[in-house]
Tab-separated table of C-alpha atoms and ligand atoms in Angstrom:
chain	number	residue	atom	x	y	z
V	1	UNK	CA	-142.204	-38.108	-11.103
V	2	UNK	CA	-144.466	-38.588	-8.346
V	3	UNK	CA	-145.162	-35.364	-6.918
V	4	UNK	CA	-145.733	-33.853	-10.222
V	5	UNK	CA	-148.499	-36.409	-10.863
V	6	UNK	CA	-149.553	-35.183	-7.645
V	7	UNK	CA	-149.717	-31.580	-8.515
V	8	UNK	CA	-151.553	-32.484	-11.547
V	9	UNK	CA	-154.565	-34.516	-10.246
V	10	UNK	CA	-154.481	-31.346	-7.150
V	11	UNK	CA	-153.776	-28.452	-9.292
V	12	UNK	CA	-155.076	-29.991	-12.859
V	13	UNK	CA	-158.239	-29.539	-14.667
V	14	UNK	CA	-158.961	-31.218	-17.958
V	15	UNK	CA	-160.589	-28.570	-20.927
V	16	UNK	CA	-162.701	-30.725	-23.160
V	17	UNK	CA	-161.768	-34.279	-24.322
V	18	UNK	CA	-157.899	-33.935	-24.389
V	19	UNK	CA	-156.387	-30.734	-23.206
V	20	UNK	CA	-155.099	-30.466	-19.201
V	21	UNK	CA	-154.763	-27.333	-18.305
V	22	UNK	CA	-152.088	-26.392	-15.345
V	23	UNK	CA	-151.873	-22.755	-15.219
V	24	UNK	CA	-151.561	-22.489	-11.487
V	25	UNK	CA	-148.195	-23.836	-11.733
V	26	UNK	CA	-146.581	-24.270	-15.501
V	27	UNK	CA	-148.804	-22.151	-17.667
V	28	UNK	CA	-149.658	-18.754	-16.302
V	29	UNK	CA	-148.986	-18.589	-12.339
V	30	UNK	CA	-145.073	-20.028	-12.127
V	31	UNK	CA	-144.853	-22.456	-9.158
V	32	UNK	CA	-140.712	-21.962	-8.927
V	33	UNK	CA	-140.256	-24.111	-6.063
V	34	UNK	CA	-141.915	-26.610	-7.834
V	35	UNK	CA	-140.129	-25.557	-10.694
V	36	UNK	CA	-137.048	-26.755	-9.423
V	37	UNK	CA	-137.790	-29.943	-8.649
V	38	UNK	CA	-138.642	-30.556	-12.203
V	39	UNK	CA	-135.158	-29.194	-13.027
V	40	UNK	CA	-133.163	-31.334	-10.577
V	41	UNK	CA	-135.305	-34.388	-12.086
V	42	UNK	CA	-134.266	-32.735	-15.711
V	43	UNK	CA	-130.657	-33.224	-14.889
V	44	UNK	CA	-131.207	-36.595	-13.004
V	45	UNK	CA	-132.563	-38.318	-16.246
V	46	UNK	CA	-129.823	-36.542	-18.199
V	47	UNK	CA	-126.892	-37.011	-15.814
V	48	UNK	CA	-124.504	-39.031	-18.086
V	49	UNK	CA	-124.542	-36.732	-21.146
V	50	UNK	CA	-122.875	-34.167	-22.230
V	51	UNK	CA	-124.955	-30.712	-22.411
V	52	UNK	CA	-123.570	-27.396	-23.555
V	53	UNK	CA	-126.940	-25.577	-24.202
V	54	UNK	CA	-130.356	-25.987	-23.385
V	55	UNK	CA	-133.183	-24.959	-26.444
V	56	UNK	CA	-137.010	-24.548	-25.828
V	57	UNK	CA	-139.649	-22.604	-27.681
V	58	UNK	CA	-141.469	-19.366	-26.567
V	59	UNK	CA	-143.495	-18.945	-24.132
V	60	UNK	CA	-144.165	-21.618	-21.555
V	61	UNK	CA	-140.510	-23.413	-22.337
V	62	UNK	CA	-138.359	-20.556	-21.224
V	63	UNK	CA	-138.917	-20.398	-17.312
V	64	UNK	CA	-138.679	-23.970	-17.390
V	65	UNK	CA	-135.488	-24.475	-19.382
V	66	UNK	CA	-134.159	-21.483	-17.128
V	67	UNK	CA	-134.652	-23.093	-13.696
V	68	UNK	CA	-133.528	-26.204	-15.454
V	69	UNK	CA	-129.962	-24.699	-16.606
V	70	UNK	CA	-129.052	-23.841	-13.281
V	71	UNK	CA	-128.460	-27.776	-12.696
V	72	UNK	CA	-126.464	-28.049	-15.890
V	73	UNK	CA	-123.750	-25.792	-14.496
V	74	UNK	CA	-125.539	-22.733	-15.444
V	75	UNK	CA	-125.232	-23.617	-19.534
V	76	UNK	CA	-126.982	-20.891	-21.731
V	77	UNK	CA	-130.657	-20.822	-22.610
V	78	UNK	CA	-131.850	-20.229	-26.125
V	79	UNK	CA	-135.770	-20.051	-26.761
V	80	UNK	CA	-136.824	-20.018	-30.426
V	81	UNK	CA	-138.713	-16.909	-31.584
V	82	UNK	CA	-142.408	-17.647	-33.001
V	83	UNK	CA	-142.733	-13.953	-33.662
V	84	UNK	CA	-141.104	-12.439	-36.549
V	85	UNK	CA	-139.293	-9.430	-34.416
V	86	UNK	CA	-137.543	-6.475	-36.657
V	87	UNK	CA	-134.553	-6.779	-34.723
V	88	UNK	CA	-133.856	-10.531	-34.855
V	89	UNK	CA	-130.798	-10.948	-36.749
V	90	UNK	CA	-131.474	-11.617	-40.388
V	91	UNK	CA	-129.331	-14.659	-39.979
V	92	UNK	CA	-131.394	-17.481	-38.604
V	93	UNK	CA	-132.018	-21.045	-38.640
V	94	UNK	CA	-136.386	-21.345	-39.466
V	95	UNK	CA	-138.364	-24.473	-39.965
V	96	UNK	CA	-142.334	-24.331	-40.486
V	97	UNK	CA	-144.840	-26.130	-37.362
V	98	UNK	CA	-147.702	-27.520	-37.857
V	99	UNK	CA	-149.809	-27.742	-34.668
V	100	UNK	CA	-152.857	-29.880	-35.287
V	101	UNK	CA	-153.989	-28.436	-31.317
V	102	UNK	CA	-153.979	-24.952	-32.938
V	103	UNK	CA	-155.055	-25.663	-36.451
V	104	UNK	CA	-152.361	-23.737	-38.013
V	105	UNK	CA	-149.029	-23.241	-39.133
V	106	UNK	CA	-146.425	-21.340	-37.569
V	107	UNK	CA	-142.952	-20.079	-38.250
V	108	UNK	CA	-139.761	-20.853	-35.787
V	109	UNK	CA	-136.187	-19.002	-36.016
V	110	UNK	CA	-133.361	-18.844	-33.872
V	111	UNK	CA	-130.312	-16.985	-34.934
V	112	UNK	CA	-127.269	-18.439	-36.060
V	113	UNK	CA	-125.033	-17.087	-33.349
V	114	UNK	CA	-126.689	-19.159	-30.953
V	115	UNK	CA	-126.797	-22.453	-32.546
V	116	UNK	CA	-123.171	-23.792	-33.712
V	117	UNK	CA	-121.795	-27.027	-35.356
V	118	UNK	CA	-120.786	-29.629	-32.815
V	119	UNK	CA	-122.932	-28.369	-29.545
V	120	UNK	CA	-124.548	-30.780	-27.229
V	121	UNK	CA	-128.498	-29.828	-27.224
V	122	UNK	CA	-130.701	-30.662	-24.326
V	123	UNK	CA	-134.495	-29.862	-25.697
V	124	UNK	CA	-137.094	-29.133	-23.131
V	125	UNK	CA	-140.474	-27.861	-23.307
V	126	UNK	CA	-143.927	-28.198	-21.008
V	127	UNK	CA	-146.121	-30.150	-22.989
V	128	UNK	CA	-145.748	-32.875	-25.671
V	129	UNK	CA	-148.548	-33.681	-27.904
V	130	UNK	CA	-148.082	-34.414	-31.809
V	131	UNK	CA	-144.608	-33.468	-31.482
V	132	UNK	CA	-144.278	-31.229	-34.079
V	133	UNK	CA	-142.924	-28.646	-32.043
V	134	UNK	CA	-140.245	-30.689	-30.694
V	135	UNK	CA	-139.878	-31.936	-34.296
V	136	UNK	CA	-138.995	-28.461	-36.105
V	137	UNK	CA	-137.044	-27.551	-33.129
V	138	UNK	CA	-134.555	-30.893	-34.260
V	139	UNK	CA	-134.942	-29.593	-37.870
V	140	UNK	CA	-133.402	-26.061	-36.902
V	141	UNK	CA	-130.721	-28.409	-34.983
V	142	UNK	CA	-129.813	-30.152	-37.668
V	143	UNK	CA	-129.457	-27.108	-39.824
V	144	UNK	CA	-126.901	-25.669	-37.532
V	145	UNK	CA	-124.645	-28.700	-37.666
V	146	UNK	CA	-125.578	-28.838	-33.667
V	147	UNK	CA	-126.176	-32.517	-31.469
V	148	UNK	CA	-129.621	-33.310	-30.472
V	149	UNK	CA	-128.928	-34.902	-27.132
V	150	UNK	CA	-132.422	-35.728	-25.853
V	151	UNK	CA	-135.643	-34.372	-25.188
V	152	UNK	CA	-136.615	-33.571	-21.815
V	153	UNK	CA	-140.786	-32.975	-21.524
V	154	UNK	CA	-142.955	-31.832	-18.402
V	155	UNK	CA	-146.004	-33.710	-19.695
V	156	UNK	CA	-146.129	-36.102	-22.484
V	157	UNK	CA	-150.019	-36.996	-23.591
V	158	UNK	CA	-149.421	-40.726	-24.231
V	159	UNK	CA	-152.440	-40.904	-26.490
V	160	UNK	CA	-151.353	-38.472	-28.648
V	161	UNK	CA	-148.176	-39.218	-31.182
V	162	UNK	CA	-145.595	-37.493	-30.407
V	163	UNK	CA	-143.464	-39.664	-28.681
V	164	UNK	CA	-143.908	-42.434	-31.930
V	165	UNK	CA	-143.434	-39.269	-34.157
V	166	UNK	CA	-139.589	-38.565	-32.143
V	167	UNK	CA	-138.351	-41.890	-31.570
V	168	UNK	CA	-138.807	-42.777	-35.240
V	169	UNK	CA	-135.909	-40.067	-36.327
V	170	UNK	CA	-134.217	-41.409	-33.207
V	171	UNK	CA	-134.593	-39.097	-30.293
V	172	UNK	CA	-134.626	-39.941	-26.970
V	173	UNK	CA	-137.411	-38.362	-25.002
V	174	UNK	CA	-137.716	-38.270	-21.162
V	175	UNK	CA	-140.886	-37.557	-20.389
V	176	UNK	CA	-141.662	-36.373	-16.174
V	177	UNK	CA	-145.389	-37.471	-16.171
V	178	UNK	CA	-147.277	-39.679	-18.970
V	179	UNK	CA	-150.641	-38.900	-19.186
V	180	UNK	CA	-152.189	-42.221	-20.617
V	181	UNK	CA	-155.637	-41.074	-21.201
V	182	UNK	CA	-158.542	-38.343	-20.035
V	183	UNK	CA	-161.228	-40.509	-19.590
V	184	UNK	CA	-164.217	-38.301	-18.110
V	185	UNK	CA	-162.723	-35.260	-16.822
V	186	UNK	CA	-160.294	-37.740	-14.823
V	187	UNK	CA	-156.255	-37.517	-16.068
V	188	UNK	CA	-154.953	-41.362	-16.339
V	189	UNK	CA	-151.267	-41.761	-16.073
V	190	UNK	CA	-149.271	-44.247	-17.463
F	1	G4P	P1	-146.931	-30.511	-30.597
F	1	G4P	O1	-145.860	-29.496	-30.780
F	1	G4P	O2	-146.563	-31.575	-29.603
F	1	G4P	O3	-147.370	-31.095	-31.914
F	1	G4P	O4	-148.142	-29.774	-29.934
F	1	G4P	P2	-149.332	-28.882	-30.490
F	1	G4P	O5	-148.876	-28.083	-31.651
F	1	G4P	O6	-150.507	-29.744	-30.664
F	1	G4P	O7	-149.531	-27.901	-29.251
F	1	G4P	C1	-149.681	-26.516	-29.439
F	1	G4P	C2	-149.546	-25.776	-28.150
F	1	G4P	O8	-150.460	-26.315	-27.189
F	1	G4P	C3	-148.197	-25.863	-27.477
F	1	G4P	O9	-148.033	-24.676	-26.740
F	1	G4P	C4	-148.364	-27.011	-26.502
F	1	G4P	O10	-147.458	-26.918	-25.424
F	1	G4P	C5	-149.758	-26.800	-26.066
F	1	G4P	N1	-150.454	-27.989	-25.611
F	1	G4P	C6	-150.724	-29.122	-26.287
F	1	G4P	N2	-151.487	-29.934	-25.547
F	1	G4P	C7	-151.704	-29.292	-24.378
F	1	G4P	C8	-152.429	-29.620	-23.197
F	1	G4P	O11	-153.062	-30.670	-23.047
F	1	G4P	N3	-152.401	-28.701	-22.194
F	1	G4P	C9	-151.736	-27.503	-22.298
F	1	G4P	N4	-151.764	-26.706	-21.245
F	1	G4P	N5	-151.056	-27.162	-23.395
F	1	G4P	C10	-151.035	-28.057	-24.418
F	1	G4P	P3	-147.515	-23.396	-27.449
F	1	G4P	O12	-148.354	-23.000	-28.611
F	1	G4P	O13	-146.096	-23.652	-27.809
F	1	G4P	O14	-147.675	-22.259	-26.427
F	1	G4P	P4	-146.894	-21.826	-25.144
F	1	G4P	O15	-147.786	-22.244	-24.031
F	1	G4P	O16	-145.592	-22.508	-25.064
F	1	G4P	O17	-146.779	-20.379	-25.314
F	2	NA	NA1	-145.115	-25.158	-25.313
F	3	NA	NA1	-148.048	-24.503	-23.915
């Protein structure tokens, strides 16, 4: 997607060797406009399939899974909860992350009203790096008896697994801007 590799080389900056940081439009400030083109180019690469829901993970996922449902006929957005909350139901799907950016391990739940046997998923979520996110977010899937239609990712870092780490248990991911390497500062793309 051109103009998003645009607003990345304008808007970008790169935080040590392999972090890009975009908080003026996907991270902190919320550029909807531009939001919305990333949701009509959401549905575009996803046009022939059959979505009922759309599932991200808190925080930065749910404002773009939420402009992007509103090109899927309006389907539901479910975010999966990284905070143990007292009033999440006690029934709920969980699967363990790993995220090597963080260093840690973190817990993921979404309840089991919101997930059922023989939905059509669309994932989507801002960045992918090692995948794991995306990864325990297919586990939780799974669990529910649910369809894992495809991934749908705002920026894939093509030097880091993830997209090996998906496509080896199968799943399609549609990535809106590779970025094939930070080499200086300066964001590559692919
Ligand atoms: P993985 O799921 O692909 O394995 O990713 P990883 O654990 O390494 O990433 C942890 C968090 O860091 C994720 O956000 C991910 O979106 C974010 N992240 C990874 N690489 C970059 C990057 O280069 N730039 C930016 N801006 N973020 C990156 P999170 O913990 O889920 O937080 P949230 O922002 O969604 O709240
Ligand atoms: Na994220
Ligand atoms: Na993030």
């Amino acid at each position: 997607m051109k103009s998003l590799q645009e607003k990345i080389l304008k808007e970008g900056s790169v935080s040590g060797s392999d972090i890009l940081k975009v908080d003026s439009f996907l991270n902190h400030q919320i550029d909807i406009r531009f939001l919305n083109e990333i949701g009509k180019e959401f549905k575009e690469r996803f046009k022939e399939d059959k979505v009922d829901k759309i599932l991200t993970i808190e925080a930065s996922g749910i404002g773009i899974a939420s402009i992007a449902s509103q090109y899927f006929e309006n389907v539901p957005v479910v975010f999966a909860k990284k905070v143990e909350s007292k009033n999440l139901d006690k029934e709920v799907y969980e699967t363990k992350v790993y995220s090597f950016t963080k260093g840690k391990e973190y817990t993921v739940r979404v309840s089991k009203k919101y997930l059922n046997k023989g939905e059509n998923i669309l994932v989507v979520d801002d960045f992918l790096a090692n995948g794991r996110a995306v990864l325990g977010l297919n586990n939780i899937i799974n669990q529910s008896g649910a369809n894992l239609v495809g991934v749908g990712i705002v920026i894939e870092k093509g030097f880091q697994e993830g997209r090996k780490v998906l496509e080896d248990e199968g799943i399609r991911v549609e990535s809106l801007a590779i970025v094939e390497s930070i080499q200086d500062g300066k964001v590559v793309f692919k």
